[in-house]
GROMACS .gro file of C-alpha atoms in nm:
model
  478
    1UNK     CA    1  23.720   9.671  13.781
    2UNK     CA    2  24.075   9.676  13.638
    3UNK     CA    3  24.357   9.897  13.809
    4UNK     CA    4  24.325  10.278  13.755
    5UNK     CA    5  24.441  10.326  13.404
    6UNK     CA    6  24.477  10.688  13.208
    7UNK     CA    7  24.333  10.802  12.888
    8UNK     CA    8  24.663  10.716  12.726
    9UNK     CA    9  24.663  10.354  12.825
   10UNK     CA   10  24.271  10.325  12.689
   11UNK     CA   11  24.406  10.480  12.332
   12UNK     CA   12  24.654  10.187  12.365
   13UNK     CA   13  24.434   9.927  12.452
   14UNK     CA   14  24.168  10.059  12.168
   15UNK     CA   15  24.531   9.979  11.923
   16UNK     CA   16  24.620   9.682  12.070
   17UNK     CA   17  24.298   9.493  12.095
   18UNK     CA   18  24.158   9.603  11.750
   19UNK     CA   19  23.872   9.755  11.889
   20UNK     CA   20  23.611   9.919  11.637
   21UNK     CA   21  23.371  10.115  11.843
   22UNK     CA   22  23.392  10.279  12.220
   23UNK     CA   23  23.050  10.243  12.407
   24UNK     CA   24  23.026  10.534  12.644
   25UNK     CA   25  22.773  10.477  12.928
   26UNK     CA   26  22.587  10.682  13.201
   27UNK     CA   27  22.291  10.621  13.396
   28UNK     CA   28  21.965  10.861  13.418
   29UNK     CA   29  21.809  10.952  13.756
   30UNK     CA   30  21.595  10.679  13.770
   31UNK     CA   31  21.877  10.431  13.780
   32UNK     CA   32  21.835  10.304  13.379
   33UNK     CA   33  22.165  10.258  13.175
   34UNK     CA   34  22.186  10.493  12.863
   35UNK     CA   35  22.476  10.433  12.619
   36UNK     CA   36  22.612  10.642  12.303
   37UNK     CA   37  22.904  10.507  12.054
   38UNK     CA   38  23.176  10.652  11.892
   39UNK     CA   39  23.468  10.527  11.667
   40UNK     CA   40  23.823  10.495  11.767
   41UNK     CA   41  23.907  10.805  11.589
   42UNK     CA   42  23.717  11.020  11.848
   43UNK     CA   43  23.907  10.901  12.115
   44UNK     CA   44  24.183  11.154  12.233
   45UNK     CA   45  24.346  11.216  12.530
   46UNK     CA   46  24.128  11.499  12.571
   47UNK     CA   47  23.822  11.313  12.561
   48UNK     CA   48  23.879  11.208  12.921
   49UNK     CA   49  23.918  11.552  13.050
   50UNK     CA   50  23.697  11.760  12.834
   51UNK     CA   51  23.427  11.498  12.732
   52UNK     CA   52  23.191  11.499  12.444
   53UNK     CA   53  22.864  11.654  12.429
   54UNK     CA   54  22.519  11.504  12.449
   55UNK     CA   55  22.122  11.609  12.434
   56UNK     CA   56  22.044  11.592  12.820
   57UNK     CA   57  21.667  11.736  12.777
   58UNK     CA   58  21.560  11.404  12.671
   59UNK     CA   59  21.746  11.194  12.954
   60UNK     CA   60  21.486  11.128  13.239
   61UNK     CA   61  21.551  11.333  13.529
   62UNK     CA   62  21.824  11.540  13.357
   63UNK     CA   63  21.783  11.936  13.222
   64UNK     CA   64  21.519  12.155  13.094
   65UNK     CA   65  21.513  12.156  12.711
   66UNK     CA   66  21.649  12.552  12.744
   67UNK     CA   67  21.948  12.391  12.912
   68UNK     CA   68  21.995  12.071  12.727
   69UNK     CA   69  22.349  12.088  12.635
   70UNK     CA   70  22.550  11.864  12.869
   71UNK     CA   71  22.924  11.685  12.833
   72UNK     CA   72  22.977  11.282  12.904
   73UNK     CA   73  23.336  11.241  13.027
   74UNK     CA   74  23.452  10.893  13.033
   75UNK     CA   75  23.619  10.735  13.321
   76UNK     CA   76  23.936  10.547  13.207
   77UNK     CA   77  23.973  10.306  13.506
   78UNK     CA   78  23.606  10.174  13.371
   79UNK     CA   79  23.777  10.051  13.019
   80UNK     CA   80  23.659   9.718  12.965
   81UNK     CA   81  23.558   9.503  12.664
   82UNK     CA   82  23.193   9.477  12.588
   83UNK     CA   83  23.071   9.109  12.498
   84UNK     CA   84  22.750   9.235  12.413
   85UNK     CA   85  22.801   9.306  12.079
   86UNK     CA   86  22.906   9.156  11.760
   87UNK     CA   87  23.124   9.465  11.670
   88UNK     CA   88  23.443   9.484  11.893
   89UNK     CA   89  23.360   9.715  12.149
   90UNK     CA   90  23.520   9.903  12.444
   91UNK     CA   91  23.296  10.017  12.714
   92UNK     CA   92  23.361  10.304  12.913
   93UNK     CA   93  23.114  10.479  13.224
   94UNK     CA   94  23.110  10.828  13.196
   95UNK     CA   95  23.073  11.108  13.470
   96UNK     CA   96  22.857  11.415  13.355
   97UNK     CA   97  22.948  11.765  13.343
   98UNK     CA   98  22.796  12.121  13.272
   99UNK     CA   99  22.973  12.282  12.972
  100UNK     CA  100  22.907  12.630  13.100
  101UNK     CA  101  23.058  12.610  13.456
  102UNK     CA  102  23.269  12.288  13.384
  103UNK     CA  103  23.145  12.147  13.712
  104UNK     CA  104  23.002  11.788  13.740
  105UNK     CA  105  22.624  11.754  13.673
  106UNK     CA  106  22.451  11.794  14.041
  107UNK     CA  107  22.181  11.555  13.938
  108UNK     CA  108  22.425  11.295  13.802
  109UNK     CA  109  22.387  10.995  14.016
  110UNK     CA  110  22.769  10.891  14.001
  111UNK     CA  111  22.846  11.236  14.100
  112UNK     CA  112  22.620  11.218  14.406
  113UNK     CA  113  22.826  10.888  14.513
  114UNK     CA  114  23.155  11.017  14.457
  115UNK     CA  115  23.044  11.321  14.703
  116UNK     CA  116  22.921  11.065  14.965
  117UNK     CA  117  23.264  10.890  14.949
  118UNK     CA  118  23.426  11.236  15.009
  119UNK     CA  119  23.174  11.353  15.280
  120UNK     CA  120  23.265  11.034  15.486
  121UNK     CA  121  23.652  11.105  15.473
  122UNK     CA  122  23.578  11.493  15.553
  123UNK     CA  123  23.348  11.333  15.827
  124UNK     CA  124  23.646  11.176  16.036
  125UNK     CA  125  23.427  10.860  16.056
  126UNK     CA  126  23.623  10.633  15.791
  127UNK     CA  127  23.829  10.639  15.503
  128UNK     CA  128  23.609  10.398  15.282
  129UNK     CA  129  23.280  10.226  15.305
  130UNK     CA  130  23.254   9.893  15.156
  131UNK     CA  131  22.919   9.749  14.968
  132UNK     CA  132  22.799   9.407  14.899
  133UNK     CA  133  22.443   9.401  14.744
  134UNK     CA  134  22.276   9.098  14.706
  135UNK     CA  135  22.103   9.117  14.383
  136UNK     CA  136  21.798   8.901  14.325
  137UNK     CA  137  21.604   8.860  13.939
  138UNK     CA  138  21.375   8.648  13.748
  139UNK     CA  139  21.492   8.469  13.413
  140UNK     CA  140  21.165   8.405  13.207
  141UNK     CA  141  21.060   8.257  12.877
  142UNK     CA  142  20.822   8.555  12.765
  143UNK     CA  143  20.675   8.844  12.885
  144UNK     CA  144  20.386   9.042  12.761
  145UNK     CA  145  20.209   9.371  12.875
  146UNK     CA  146  19.968   9.651  12.751
  147UNK     CA  147  19.762   9.903  12.892
  148UNK     CA  148  19.502  10.095  12.646
  149UNK     CA  149  19.147  10.257  12.721
  150UNK     CA  150  18.984   9.944  12.705
  151UNK     CA  151  19.206   9.686  12.822
  152UNK     CA  152  19.501   9.612  13.053
  153UNK     CA  153  19.695   9.307  13.139
  154UNK     CA  154  20.035   9.132  13.138
  155UNK     CA  155  20.130   8.781  13.132
  156UNK     CA  156  20.455   8.618  13.183
  157UNK     CA  157  20.562   8.277  13.137
  158UNK     CA  158  20.847   8.067  13.203
  159UNK     CA  159  20.906   7.647  13.142
  160UNK     CA  160  21.015   7.656  13.500
  161UNK     CA  161  20.712   7.768  13.605
  162UNK     CA  162  20.496   7.510  13.830
  163UNK     CA  163  20.193   7.641  13.631
  164UNK     CA  164  20.320   7.467  13.345
  165UNK     CA  165  20.358   7.101  13.543
  166UNK     CA  166  20.020   7.020  13.352
  167UNK     CA  167  20.149   7.123  13.008
  168UNK     CA  168  20.226   6.839  12.744
  169UNK     CA  169  20.492   7.039  12.589
  170UNK     CA  170  20.808   7.231  12.716
  171UNK     CA  171  20.825   7.610  12.572
  172UNK     CA  172  21.073   7.602  12.322
  173UNK     CA  173  20.938   7.244  12.238
  174UNK     CA  174  20.991   6.870  12.366
  175UNK     CA  175  20.745   6.689  12.572
  176UNK     CA  176  20.705   6.795  12.941
  177UNK     CA  177  20.926   6.602  13.164
  178UNK     CA  178  20.775   6.743  13.505
  179UNK     CA  179  21.089   6.869  13.677
  180UNK     CA  180  20.984   7.202  13.832
  181UNK     CA  181  21.043   7.404  14.147
  182UNK     CA  182  20.718   7.443  14.381
  183UNK     CA  183  20.580   7.767  14.459
  184UNK     CA  184  20.851   7.877  14.770
  185UNK     CA  185  21.068   7.577  14.693
  186UNK     CA  186  21.316   7.703  14.454
  187UNK     CA  187  21.599   7.731  14.650
  188UNK     CA  188  21.894   7.554  14.569
  189UNK     CA  189  21.714   7.267  14.351
  190UNK     CA  190  21.991   7.117  14.137
  191UNK     CA  191  21.944   7.056  13.723
  192UNK     CA  192  21.708   6.939  13.607
  193UNK     CA  193  21.512   7.139  13.821
  194UNK     CA  194  21.727   7.423  13.809
  195UNK     CA  195  21.745   7.483  13.416
  196UNK     CA  196  21.915   7.828  13.418
  197UNK     CA  197  22.249   7.734  13.580
  198UNK     CA  198  22.448   7.764  13.265
  199UNK     CA  199  22.324   8.100  13.192
  200UNK     CA  200  22.380   8.252  13.501
  201UNK     CA  201  22.764   8.087  13.502
  202UNK     CA  202  22.765   8.263  13.156
  203UNK     CA  203  22.686   8.585  13.349
  204UNK     CA  204  22.955   8.522  13.597
  205UNK     CA  205  23.224   8.455  13.353
  206UNK     CA  206  23.156   8.786  13.192
  207UNK     CA  207  23.120   8.992  13.482
  208UNK     CA  208  23.451   8.878  13.612
  209UNK     CA  209  23.606   8.995  13.286
  210UNK     CA  210  23.465   9.299  13.378
  211UNK     CA  211  23.662   9.307  13.690
  212UNK     CA  212  23.360   9.216  13.909
  213UNK     CA  213  23.448   8.966  14.194
  214UNK     CA  214  23.189   8.718  14.187
  215UNK     CA  215  23.125   8.469  14.489
  216UNK     CA  216  22.858   8.236  14.426
  217UNK     CA  217  22.520   8.208  14.199
  218UNK     CA  218  22.240   8.011  14.265
  219UNK     CA  219  21.832   7.926  14.188
  220UNK     CA  220  21.647   8.119  14.440
  221UNK     CA  221  21.339   8.074  14.624
  222UNK     CA  222  21.049   8.160  14.393
  223UNK     CA  223  20.945   7.897  14.113
  224UNK     CA  224  21.021   8.028  13.745
  225UNK     CA  225  21.351   8.093  13.730
  226UNK     CA  226  21.451   8.288  14.038
  227UNK     CA  227  21.797   8.370  14.062
  228UNK     CA  228  22.094   8.511  14.237
  229UNK     CA  229  22.465   8.609  14.169
  230UNK     CA  230  22.649   8.748  14.492
  231UNK     CA  231  22.909   9.017  14.405
  232UNK     CA  232  23.204   9.062  14.648
  233UNK     CA  233  23.233   9.382  14.816
  234UNK     CA  234  23.416   9.701  14.680
  235UNK     CA  235  23.375  10.088  14.759
  236UNK     CA  236  23.064  10.270  14.718
  237UNK     CA  237  23.122  10.416  14.368
  238UNK     CA  238  23.280  10.110  14.242
  239UNK     CA  239  23.012   9.873  14.352
  240UNK     CA  240  22.701  10.075  14.201
  241UNK     CA  241  22.923  10.069  13.873
  242UNK     CA  242  22.979   9.675  13.921
  243UNK     CA  243  22.569   9.676  13.961
  244UNK     CA  244  22.479   9.883  13.676
  245UNK     CA  245  22.715   9.634  13.481
  246UNK     CA  246  22.543   9.325  13.656
  247UNK     CA  247  22.202   9.423  13.541
  248UNK     CA  248  22.340   9.490  13.207
  249UNK     CA  249  22.547   9.160  13.152
  250UNK     CA  250  22.246   8.959  13.286
  251UNK     CA  251  21.986   9.111  13.061
  252UNK     CA  252  22.190   9.080  12.721
  253UNK     CA  253  22.306   8.708  12.808
  254UNK     CA  254  21.939   8.585  12.906
  255UNK     CA  255  21.833   8.784  12.581
  256UNK     CA  256  22.076   8.586  12.353
  257UNK     CA  257  21.954   8.278  12.494
  258UNK     CA  258  21.551   8.369  12.401
  259UNK     CA  259  21.496   8.459  12.723
  260UNK     CA  260  21.430   8.801  12.909
  261UNK     CA  261  21.578   8.871  13.273
  262UNK     CA  262  21.366   9.092  13.524
  263UNK     CA  263  21.481   9.300  13.837
  264UNK     CA  264  21.127   9.404  13.904
  265UNK     CA  265  21.056   9.323  14.285
  266UNK     CA  266  20.710   9.152  14.262
  267UNK     CA  267  20.680   9.002  13.885
  268UNK     CA  268  20.465   8.659  14.042
  269UNK     CA  269  20.154   8.666  14.255
  270UNK     CA  270  20.209   8.434  14.559
  271UNK     CA  271  20.535   8.367  14.545
  272UNK     CA  272  20.865   8.564  14.682
  273UNK     CA  273  20.955   8.864  14.546
  274UNK     CA  274  21.307   9.009  14.421
  275UNK     CA  275  21.528   9.225  14.694
  276UNK     CA  276  21.868   9.383  14.702
  277UNK     CA  277  21.989   9.311  15.046
  278UNK     CA  278  22.259   9.548  15.101
  279UNK     CA  279  22.614   9.466  15.321
  280UNK     CA  280  22.744   9.790  15.445
  281UNK     CA  281  23.059   9.868  15.686
  282UNK     CA  282  23.290  10.183  15.739
  283UNK     CA  283  23.675  10.139  15.758
  284UNK     CA  284  23.942  10.380  15.889
  285UNK     CA  285  24.288  10.351  15.898
  286UNK     CA  286  24.246   9.982  15.744
  287UNK     CA  287  24.045   9.888  15.989
  288UNK     CA  288  23.655   9.797  16.045
  289UNK     CA  289  23.486  10.033  16.237
  290UNK     CA  290  23.196   9.840  16.328
  291UNK     CA  291  23.362   9.559  16.509
  292UNK     CA  292  23.364   9.577  16.866
  293UNK     CA  293  23.272   9.411  17.214
  294UNK     CA  294  22.893   9.477  17.188
  295UNK     CA  295  22.595   9.290  17.093
  296UNK     CA  296  22.703   9.009  16.816
  297UNK     CA  297  23.065   9.184  16.844
  298UNK     CA  298  22.944   9.513  16.701
  299UNK     CA  299  23.099   9.853  16.794
  300UNK     CA  300  22.877  10.128  16.967
  301UNK     CA  301  22.959  10.315  16.606
  302UNK     CA  302  22.794  10.007  16.398
  303UNK     CA  303  22.508  10.056  16.663
  304UNK     CA  304  22.430  10.407  16.599
  305UNK     CA  305  22.493  10.345  16.221
  306UNK     CA  306  22.187  10.073  16.258
  307UNK     CA  307  21.999  10.376  16.447
  308UNK     CA  308  22.022  10.642  16.129
  309UNK     CA  309  21.922  10.348  15.903
  310UNK     CA  310  21.582  10.252  16.105
  311UNK     CA  311  21.486  10.637  16.207
  312UNK     CA  312  21.536  10.732  15.848
  313UNK     CA  313  21.444  10.407  15.693
  314UNK     CA  314  21.081  10.582  15.537
  315UNK     CA  315  21.296  10.845  15.364
  316UNK     CA  316  21.551  10.566  15.265
  317UNK     CA  317  21.316  10.362  15.084
  318UNK     CA  318  21.209  10.641  14.848
  319UNK     CA  319  21.550  10.593  14.691
  320UNK     CA  320  21.605  10.213  14.809
  321UNK     CA  321  21.271  10.079  14.699
  322UNK     CA  322  21.160  10.351  14.459
  323UNK     CA  323  20.894  10.178  14.254
  324UNK     CA  324  20.493  10.122  14.309
  325UNK     CA  325  20.605   9.753  14.277
  326UNK     CA  326  20.848   9.774  14.556
  327UNK     CA  327  20.564   9.770  14.753
  328UNK     CA  328  20.380   9.472  14.679
  329UNK     CA  329  20.701   9.292  14.818
  330UNK     CA  330  20.735   9.477  15.122
  331UNK     CA  331  20.401   9.357  15.284
  332UNK     CA  332  20.382   9.272  15.659
  333UNK     CA  333  20.368   8.884  15.692
  334UNK     CA  334  20.531   8.790  15.370
  335UNK     CA  335  20.890   8.715  15.294
  336UNK     CA  336  21.019   9.072  15.302
  337UNK     CA  337  21.154   9.224  15.588
  338UNK     CA  338  20.930   9.546  15.698
  339UNK     CA  339  20.965   9.548  16.059
  340UNK     CA  340  21.217   9.854  16.178
  341UNK     CA  341  21.450   9.630  16.409
  342UNK     CA  342  21.793   9.489  16.450
  343UNK     CA  343  21.903   9.121  16.522
  344UNK     CA  344  22.194   8.881  16.454
  345UNK     CA  345  22.091   8.605  16.217
  346UNK     CA  346  21.755   8.693  16.206
  347UNK     CA  347  21.620   8.744  15.850
  348UNK     CA  348  21.302   8.890  15.963
  349UNK     CA  349  21.453   9.201  16.103
  350UNK     CA  350  21.499   9.539  15.851
  351UNK     CA  351  21.874   9.509  15.965
  352UNK     CA  352  22.071   9.182  16.009
  353UNK     CA  353  22.416   9.118  16.155
  354UNK     CA  354  22.540   8.821  15.933
  355UNK     CA  355  22.696   8.574  16.163
  356UNK     CA  356  22.857   8.319  15.883
  357UNK     CA  357  23.206   8.434  16.011
  358UNK     CA  358  23.259   8.636  16.335
  359UNK     CA  359  23.589   8.823  16.280
  360UNK     CA  360  23.675   9.198  16.257
  361UNK     CA  361  23.691   9.199  15.896
  362UNK     CA  362  23.384   9.039  15.834
  363UNK     CA  363  23.153   9.273  16.061
  364UNK     CA  364  22.879   9.461  15.879
  365UNK     CA  365  22.493   9.515  15.851
  366UNK     CA  366  22.264   9.399  15.613
  367UNK     CA  367  22.009   9.640  15.533
  368UNK     CA  368  21.706   9.405  15.388
  369UNK     CA  369  21.448   9.646  15.252
  370UNK     CA  370  21.641   9.743  14.925
  371UNK     CA  371  21.529   9.607  14.581
  372UNK     CA  372  21.705   9.640  14.263
  373UNK     CA  373  21.513   9.896  14.058
  374UNK     CA  374  21.691  10.129  14.288
  375UNK     CA  375  21.933  10.377  14.120
  376UNK     CA  376  22.268  10.243  14.312
  377UNK     CA  377  22.422  10.532  14.319
  378UNK     CA  378  22.204  10.724  14.517
  379UNK     CA  379  22.074  10.430  14.711
  380UNK     CA  380  22.381  10.358  14.868
  381UNK     CA  381  22.471  10.725  14.916
  382UNK     CA  382  22.119  10.771  15.104
  383UNK     CA  383  22.223  10.470  15.337
  384UNK     CA  384  22.540  10.601  15.396
  385UNK     CA  385  22.445  10.944  15.480
  386UNK     CA  386  22.187  10.778  15.702
  387UNK     CA  387  22.419  10.567  15.920
  388UNK     CA  388  22.652  10.888  15.940
  389UNK     CA  389  22.374  11.063  16.097
  390UNK     CA  390  22.340  10.785  16.336
  391UNK     CA  391  22.699  10.808  16.442
  392UNK     CA  392  22.683  11.174  16.459
  393UNK     CA  393  22.387  11.236  16.633
  394UNK     CA  394  22.435  10.916  16.867
  395UNK     CA  395  22.093  10.772  16.758
  396UNK     CA  396  22.005  10.444  16.975
  397UNK     CA  397  21.810  10.174  16.797
  398UNK     CA  398  21.747  10.010  17.118
  399UNK     CA  399  21.761   9.627  17.189
  400UNK     CA  400  21.787   9.374  16.925
  401UNK     CA  401  21.500   9.161  16.873
  402UNK     CA  402  21.613   8.770  16.864
  403UNK     CA  403  21.265   8.663  16.752
  404UNK     CA  404  21.069   8.552  16.491
  405UNK     CA  405  20.898   8.931  16.391
  406UNK     CA  406  20.612   8.736  16.193
  407UNK     CA  407  20.543   8.522  16.526
  408UNK     CA  408  20.468   8.817  16.722
  409UNK     CA  409  20.167   8.811  16.917
  410UNK     CA  410  19.931   9.138  16.787
  411UNK     CA  411  20.011   9.303  17.118
  412UNK     CA  412  20.372   9.241  17.085
  413UNK     CA  413  20.408   9.348  16.713
  414UNK     CA  414  20.222   9.662  16.770
  415UNK     CA  415  20.493   9.752  16.945
  416UNK     CA  416  20.762   9.716  16.656
  417UNK     CA  417  20.744   9.970  16.370
  418UNK     CA  418  20.750   9.896  16.037
  419UNK     CA  419  20.812  10.046  15.681
  420UNK     CA  420  20.555  10.242  15.503
  421UNK     CA  421  20.365  10.047  15.253
  422UNK     CA  422  20.350  10.244  14.958
  423UNK     CA  423  20.541  10.457  14.724
  424UNK     CA  424  20.328  10.799  14.815
  425UNK     CA  425  20.414  10.738  15.179
  426UNK     CA  426  20.794  10.717  15.115
  427UNK     CA  427  20.782  11.021  14.892
  428UNK     CA  428  20.592  11.208  15.157
  429UNK     CA  429  20.853  11.059  15.402
  430UNK     CA  430  21.173  11.190  15.210
  431UNK     CA  431  20.972  11.522  15.171
  432UNK     CA  432  20.947  11.564  15.550
  433UNK     CA  433  21.299  11.402  15.652
  434UNK     CA  434  21.594  11.495  15.385
  435UNK     CA  435  21.828  11.694  15.609
  436UNK     CA  436  22.060  11.441  15.669
  437UNK     CA  437  22.072  11.408  15.291
  438UNK     CA  438  22.197  11.758  15.249
  439UNK     CA  439  22.493  11.701  15.475
  440UNK     CA  440  22.809  11.749  15.278
  441UNK     CA  441  22.601  11.900  14.977
  442UNK     CA  442  22.600  11.555  14.840
  443UNK     CA  443  22.226  11.535  14.752
  444UNK     CA  444  22.069  11.852  14.658
  445UNK     CA  445  21.720  12.032  14.737
  446UNK     CA  446  21.711  12.042  14.346
  447UNK     CA  447  21.810  11.676  14.295
  448UNK     CA  448  21.553  11.580  14.568
  449UNK     CA  449  21.272  11.776  14.434
  450UNK     CA  450  21.317  11.671  14.117
  451UNK     CA  451  21.315  11.292  14.234
  452UNK     CA  452  20.972  11.377  14.438
  453UNK     CA  453  20.833  11.530  14.115
  454UNK     CA  454  20.937  11.288  13.886
  455UNK     CA  455  20.812  10.967  14.102
  456UNK     CA  456  20.464  11.151  14.161
  457UNK     CA  457  20.389  11.257  13.815
  458UNK     CA  458  20.559  10.970  13.608
  459UNK     CA  459  20.462  10.674  13.844
  460UNK     CA  460  20.194  10.766  14.130
  461UNK     CA  461  19.959  10.960  13.887
  462UNK     CA  462  19.951  10.719  13.621
  463UNK     CA  463  19.867  10.420  13.814
  464UNK     CA  464  19.610  10.589  14.013
  465UNK     CA  465  19.440  10.672  13.657
  466UNK     CA  466  19.430  10.301  13.557
  467UNK     CA  467  19.200  10.037  13.678
  468UNK     CA  468  19.371   9.753  13.789
  469UNK     CA  469  19.262   9.386  13.650
  470UNK     CA  470  19.188   9.269  14.007
  471UNK     CA  471  18.928   9.566  14.041
  472UNK     CA  472  18.737   9.406  13.756
  473UNK     CA  473  18.702   9.065  13.960
  474UNK     CA  474  18.608   9.252  14.279
  475UNK     CA  475  18.325   9.513  14.172
  476UNK     CA  476  18.223   9.437  13.814
  477UNK     CA  477  17.916   9.298  13.916
  478UNK     CA  478  17.857   9.601  14.206
   0.00000   0.00000   0.00000
């Protein structure tokens, strides 16, 4: 993002750039971007201190209808020209405030991220934490799905999909040319196999205009348009903001090209899913506290941080892999890491210590279980609190496992704990293990109870009530 600016600076920007509309964005509890728009005449310096009203009762995870009035307070430092609209529009990310108390709203995900950063400072363990998530995604040509009393289906299609190798024509017209990545062979093929490079490049260009630093982009392993854009690390709240803008821009750029982008963890059967490997480190007095003289040049503090991540991983996944579809990806023996272990270089461990560059500034932990359906404000905050709990309580994760954890014998594998295999299991784990999240009042009991109730009522129960299409294949002739 741009350097911190004031409300007065934003007003000047609106005038200087001929802005016609201001888009106020915020994030609901599950992690979906919401917005409303106001004209320039409504933008005063008071807007950045007093906010503007909205009805919170219709926002997922927010207030009950009898406590619906809420305030959106724009963060001036997030001001950027928005490329999505034809009308010249300025975008601002907002914090949410309770109009009666004047305090930040306890269920606002961004407020929780701010509190996590403040708690790190108050702990004395560090001044800042840095975060570098790797978001994967699919760009399809079409997606259809429905569920009714007598029918349930989904259908996705991609001209890149290997299942279209026998098609006479390409999606959108023209003869089929046969260049398509096979299952699990989509990592780095050049055009004409990779047909989506220009769309990813366009997304990178627009992200950079938003101040998001981008490291690289490429096709990912799966067929049918899987990709990845790697953004450069930043502080916790800033990175969560960047993740939300990343998803917003990519979805809209894909739509502009007549395609659809999704961050769903497992939209394809039989090919790789979509993760959000999350790199993280703690810094103090300008130095990386994770660098030391231990295994893979990690410090004792970093080792204990890993211990906290591994100990609390089942509860963490309620925020970091928060959908029923997340557990189509987190399956033992397939591509996603499910073993609660750590290692240098070994990508089959939940916690990896990247070894591209072995320098003090580059030392970090890569937690590989999360996926991009996570609300980044909540997921990053929860991971930080788990790591801090590990450091404070000196939680030892044991010895590293520098073998391919997928190739262990049954006897060896039995000694390696794995992450839970379903959303209901990680919600139960969160219910049983959340004291570490209450430290510093970062998360509140109310928010955790709201999260558990929302997920169970709106996701788990509806899934249980509906027949699955594959059940007809298994049981219709019983």
